[in-house]
């Protein structure tokens, strides 16, 4: 390979930081799903790095390979597909439901055979993904991607010459319930060391149980040198097969190939080894802008896998690297903006259905989609079959049709999804999609929507099945329909003995306000095999706004429910103030009724699906849920689950609390001056991150792309208690790290400045570290307190007195003004004193409109624990005034819609007057130009808080509206 077109390999991408790689778990509980080689060698099932919560017990489902019911029966099951998203622990590393909608998701399991959990150094797949993969008949394999020293460590032997690393790898995979390992060796070894690695692989073949797979990446040669062959050939063949000895079960080849020649070599070499050509997974790196297979740009390479481009004649298997490009590859903004979910799912659909988003037809030009060549593999071959169509994430959570709004992701809650997205035929303009506003269970339903002219029709095939129908078999469908949609809709059942003419079952008309379940006995089709389940839409009259939502589909014999339920729930807030409503989201499965017990709450008990409860007194309270069905019951009690605290008084001096999980403040996009800016705040960490990514974001911007200007604690190669100032120049991250470690529970003033030539970091007003960086950073993105783009980096602690400047502050300014500055100070772009004490906004005192919205937070997150180093802070309790600043309401209670207010003692400083209701919401705010003004008062009678603020003083008064 020439230097004119540099090879881009897995390791090089990680080292260059071209895009987020395997860096960080989303959830701290998953920290030991990545291990160092030393941790692997010391691992035991009872040791500190074993994670019982990550153990999957879901068996690998059996798939049926039937060509007749395929959309294109002229395909082949000979080739396999290895799906290798890059950096799985960064955006899928969780064990429990995550309070975030816009995490990476995958909904096309039916096209793949193996998913490689690509992470380093030793990446262990996370249980929710293993469980769902196994339910879909897909294997998941972990990754060994380490340096020379790591591979040498794995090749240690005992006194009998057995490779200790081989046994550890088998033990770990068996313990967690996943399906093997992918070896990515991209560090040069000596010939002797390389020979040891080959012998390690051979011993793995002898030790591994049936079904476990060992894959080798085309990198290191038997000599120990690293040389990418981009195919299976005589140079790397020994890593697949050494004479009569099997070394690896598959070879994942590198990506720099064009045309069909690489396949000729791979097929011939495999034959010479006595191995199947489908043990070769020819690699395709589809990340935009990289390599000859970059997706949607290069469109013809997939046909090279097939003789003459015919889907019936695959030549090797296929390995797809970086298919997470649908999530964070610039195709949409879902990774940073939950509202862009439709574009994310459309891009996933395009990946498999082609540029026309239609899997039923071949694209005339452009990208044809994997579904054009790869048949679906169905696991729906035994009864019962039951699906809620859940993709495993949502912006609502529903149980039996009762919804609560909450963002969430949990791959473990994904149902068996439609075999095709979407197989629609017919002239009627009906589209199929996932609907994230309506759900029967979990976060979505399937929606068919469009219009009918009265003379056209549409057919949507959903599931390929292989179900033996007997006399007791029933089919239940739960749905809701808009307008007259019910009368125009029928289920379409295709049987293996007549795939051309489906049996049609009319869906009764049902009100759109409720979910309706219809049960169809299938005795009339006994002794036949159900091959496809779909929906047929037609009408004798025009229907302008047709919509059908499918919430549940079940095919079963006798009783559908044969197991007792599993109780589970979460609350929208677990730390609250007195009488704050707490909404409980019920995620129990298989339950038909519920009984809740709320110690100290009102109500004390409830049979609602998702009850709303209030607590009158401060304290800590337990919650119990009992879920029942006809088979049995299950109970879950969460002790000390709800904590009720006493809030600070309105207008008092406060800071904000962050929980280290998902709470943060979003101040919107702020464009900083790339030639000079400053960030500063007070921060007190309750704890520091002890596992990957070791990062607690404090304040600043980081969007997962090029924008980065932030103060944070910790990094991948430093402990979580060390401050760091980070900014980006394009893809190059510049990091200024303090040598000082912070103490948990202690307030510190942190300031970071950039003057166009140097980055500087100050702790408590003293210069702590500096770095020459004459560059032009990219600093224009959403500004946050307490986290960045990933929930894994949330701060567990408190923040106060946040400021951002359009110039570099001097050391003298930072030291003198740590506790307070005038709101109109030169270059001050945003200033959040965080003295609101209540409500869900943090006001920007500069008047520039950078209002901070509290995300995932509530009234209990305001704290009177503020920096003790700032005794001169003059915020006061209602009814008190500091010497100087005085606020008087002339005439109180106020009889009309205007209140006359007089201000004194401002000492020539600008005054900002703010009116809040008792919930803390700002109803009016204005900067004053004189000592007296009129305040518009809301029409609603009641008590309000009026606050006057200067850069150095704050005072409050009660305002009563008659």
PDB file of C-alpha atoms in Angstrom, residues 96-200:
ATOM      1  CA  UNK A  96     -30.022  -0.412  33.695  1.00  0.00           C
ATOM      2  CA  UNK A  97     -32.585   1.847  32.107  1.00  0.00           C
ATOM      3  CA  UNK A  98     -31.028   5.224  31.260  1.00  0.00           C
ATOM      4  CA  UNK A  99     -32.880   8.502  31.727  1.00  0.00           C
ATOM      5  CA  UNK A 100     -31.981   9.641  28.210  1.00  0.00           C
ATOM      6  CA  UNK A 101     -33.901   9.136  24.966  1.00  0.00           C
ATOM      7  CA  UNK A 102     -31.164   9.890  22.437  1.00  0.00           C
ATOM      8  CA  UNK A 103     -28.736   7.020  22.985  1.00  0.00           C
ATOM      9  CA  UNK A 104     -27.537   4.734  20.200  1.00  0.00           C
ATOM     10  CA  UNK A 105     -30.063   2.100  19.197  1.00  0.00           C
ATOM     11  CA  UNK A 106     -30.176  -0.779  16.714  1.00  0.00           C
ATOM     12  CA  UNK A 107     -33.382  -2.192  15.235  1.00  0.00           C
ATOM     13  CA  UNK A 108     -32.293  -4.499  12.368  1.00  0.00           C
ATOM     14  CA  UNK A 109     -31.029  -7.619  14.147  1.00  0.00           C
ATOM     15  CA  UNK A 110     -32.701  -9.836  11.559  1.00  0.00           C
ATOM     16  CA  UNK A 111     -30.015  -8.988   8.980  1.00  0.00           C
ATOM     17  CA  UNK A 112     -26.925  -9.770  11.099  1.00  0.00           C
ATOM     18  CA  UNK A 113     -25.407 -12.919  12.590  1.00  0.00           C
ATOM     19  CA  UNK A 114     -22.732 -11.564  14.944  1.00  0.00           C
ATOM     20  CA  UNK A 115     -22.348  -8.234  16.712  1.00  0.00           C
ATOM     21  CA  UNK A 116     -18.812  -7.338  17.770  1.00  0.00           C
ATOM     22  CA  UNK A 117     -18.821  -5.283  20.965  1.00  0.00           C
ATOM     23  CA  UNK A 118     -15.888  -3.115  19.924  1.00  0.00           C
ATOM     24  CA  UNK A 119     -14.203  -1.610  22.985  1.00  0.00           C
ATOM     25  CA  UNK A 120     -10.738  -1.656  24.511  1.00  0.00           C
ATOM     26  CA  UNK A 121      -8.517  -2.912  26.059  1.00  0.00           C
ATOM     27  CA  UNK A 122     -10.772  -5.881  26.893  1.00  0.00           C
ATOM     28  CA  UNK A 123     -14.365  -5.050  26.073  1.00  0.00           C
ATOM     29  CA  UNK A 124     -17.142  -7.073  27.715  1.00  0.00           C
ATOM     30  CA  UNK A 125     -20.618  -6.745  26.147  1.00  0.00           C
ATOM     31  CA  UNK A 126     -23.314  -5.227  28.338  1.00  0.00           C
ATOM     32  CA  UNK A 127     -26.204  -7.456  29.373  1.00  0.00           C
ATOM     33  CA  UNK A 128     -29.145  -5.498  27.818  1.00  0.00           C
ATOM     34  CA  UNK A 129     -27.581  -5.820  24.382  1.00  0.00           C
ATOM     35  CA  UNK A 130     -26.635  -9.491  24.883  1.00  0.00           C
ATOM     36  CA  UNK A 131     -30.175 -10.337  25.956  1.00  0.00           C
ATOM     37  CA  UNK A 132     -31.808  -8.635  22.988  1.00  0.00           C
ATOM     38  CA  UNK A 133     -29.262 -10.024  20.536  1.00  0.00           C
ATOM     39  CA  UNK A 134     -29.899 -13.542  21.813  1.00  0.00           C
ATOM     40  CA  UNK A 135     -33.666 -13.108  21.566  1.00  0.00           C
ATOM     41  CA  UNK A 136     -33.042 -12.278  17.898  1.00  0.00           C
ATOM     42  CA  UNK A 137     -30.685 -15.235  17.349  1.00  0.00           C
ATOM     43  CA  UNK A 138     -27.606 -12.986  17.094  1.00  0.00           C
ATOM     44  CA  UNK A 139     -24.306 -13.763  18.807  1.00  0.00           C
ATOM     45  CA  UNK A 140     -22.347 -11.020  20.596  1.00  0.00           C
ATOM     46  CA  UNK A 141     -18.583 -11.258  20.983  1.00  0.00           C
ATOM     47  CA  UNK A 142     -16.287  -9.144  23.152  1.00  0.00           C
ATOM     48  CA  UNK A 143     -13.056  -7.502  22.040  1.00  0.00           C
ATOM     49  CA  UNK A 144      -9.392  -7.904  22.939  1.00  0.00           C
ATOM     50  CA  UNK A 145      -7.773  -4.711  21.623  1.00  0.00           C
ATOM     51  CA  UNK A 146      -4.617  -3.924  23.543  1.00  0.00           C
ATOM     52  CA  UNK A 147      -0.943  -3.135  23.049  1.00  0.00           C
ATOM     53  CA  UNK A 148       2.110  -5.360  22.883  1.00  0.00           C
ATOM     54  CA  UNK A 149       2.445  -5.585  26.663  1.00  0.00           C
ATOM     55  CA  UNK A 150      -1.195  -6.574  26.944  1.00  0.00           C
ATOM     56  CA  UNK A 151      -0.848  -9.468  24.512  1.00  0.00           C
ATOM     57  CA  UNK A 152       2.342 -10.602  26.204  1.00  0.00           C
ATOM     58  CA  UNK A 153       0.460 -10.623  29.514  1.00  0.00           C
ATOM     59  CA  UNK A 154      -2.330 -12.753  28.011  1.00  0.00           C
ATOM     60  CA  UNK A 155       0.220 -15.304  26.849  1.00  0.00           C
ATOM     61  CA  UNK A 156       1.530 -16.120  30.320  1.00  0.00           C
ATOM     62  CA  UNK A 157       1.683 -19.868  30.970  1.00  0.00           C
ATOM     63  CA  UNK A 158       1.396 -22.051  34.017  1.00  0.00           C
ATOM     64  CA  UNK A 159       3.876 -24.772  34.970  1.00  0.00           C
ATOM     65  CA  UNK A 160       2.208 -27.185  32.568  1.00  0.00           C
ATOM     66  CA  UNK A 161       2.507 -24.795  29.630  1.00  0.00           C
ATOM     67  CA  UNK A 162      -1.186 -23.860  29.551  1.00  0.00           C
ATOM     68  CA  UNK A 163      -2.028 -20.317  28.503  1.00  0.00           C
ATOM     69  CA  UNK A 164      -3.601 -18.558  31.468  1.00  0.00           C
ATOM     70  CA  UNK A 165      -5.192 -15.894  29.280  1.00  0.00           C
ATOM     71  CA  UNK A 166      -7.053 -18.482  27.193  1.00  0.00           C
ATOM     72  CA  UNK A 167      -8.788 -19.906  30.241  1.00  0.00           C
ATOM     73  CA  UNK A 168      -9.598 -16.420  31.562  1.00  0.00           C
ATOM     74  CA  UNK A 169     -11.225 -15.414  28.267  1.00  0.00           C
ATOM     75  CA  UNK A 170     -13.369 -18.543  28.238  1.00  0.00           C
ATOM     76  CA  UNK A 171     -14.275 -18.061  31.904  1.00  0.00           C
ATOM     77  CA  UNK A 172     -15.328 -14.435  31.404  1.00  0.00           C
ATOM     78  CA  UNK A 173     -17.474 -15.205  28.337  1.00  0.00           C
ATOM     79  CA  UNK A 174     -19.115 -18.154  30.085  1.00  0.00           C
ATOM     80  CA  UNK A 175     -19.756 -16.150  33.248  1.00  0.00           C
ATOM     81  CA  UNK A 176     -21.429 -13.222  31.467  1.00  0.00           C
ATOM     82  CA  UNK A 177     -23.212 -15.343  28.867  1.00  0.00           C
ATOM     83  CA  UNK A 178     -21.826 -13.888  25.636  1.00  0.00           C
ATOM     84  CA  UNK A 179     -20.482 -15.705  22.618  1.00  0.00           C
ATOM     85  CA  UNK A 180     -16.754 -15.263  22.097  1.00  0.00           C
ATOM     86  CA  UNK A 181     -13.977 -12.801  21.315  1.00  0.00           C
ATOM     87  CA  UNK A 182     -12.701 -10.562  18.546  1.00  0.00           C
ATOM     88  CA  UNK A 183      -8.892 -10.157  18.569  1.00  0.00           C
ATOM     89  CA  UNK A 184      -7.523  -6.877  17.263  1.00  0.00           C
ATOM     90  CA  UNK A 185      -3.694  -7.000  17.507  1.00  0.00           C
ATOM     91  CA  UNK A 186      -2.258  -3.831  15.963  1.00  0.00           C
ATOM     92  CA  UNK A 187       1.012  -3.573  17.876  1.00  0.00           C
ATOM     93  CA  UNK A 188       4.118  -5.182  16.438  1.00  0.00           C
ATOM     94  CA  UNK A 189       5.426  -8.249  18.285  1.00  0.00           C
ATOM     95  CA  UNK A 190       8.576 -10.276  17.963  1.00  0.00           C
ATOM     96  CA  UNK A 191       8.287 -13.519  15.993  1.00  0.00           C
ATOM     97  CA  UNK A 192       8.451 -15.454  19.262  1.00  0.00           C
ATOM     98  CA  UNK A 193       5.693 -13.365  20.828  1.00  0.00           C
ATOM     99  CA  UNK A 194       3.550 -13.722  17.712  1.00  0.00           C
ATOM    100  CA  UNK A 195       3.983 -17.479  17.898  1.00  0.00           C
ATOM    101  CA  UNK A 196       2.743 -17.380  21.478  1.00  0.00           C
ATOM    102  CA  UNK A 197      -0.376 -15.478  20.382  1.00  0.00           C
ATOM    103  CA  UNK A 198      -1.079 -18.104  17.716  1.00  0.00           C
ATOM    104  CA  UNK A 199      -0.694 -20.867  20.304  1.00  0.00           C
ATOM    105  CA  UNK A 200      -2.998 -18.933  22.647  1.00  0.00           C
TER     106      UNK A 200
END
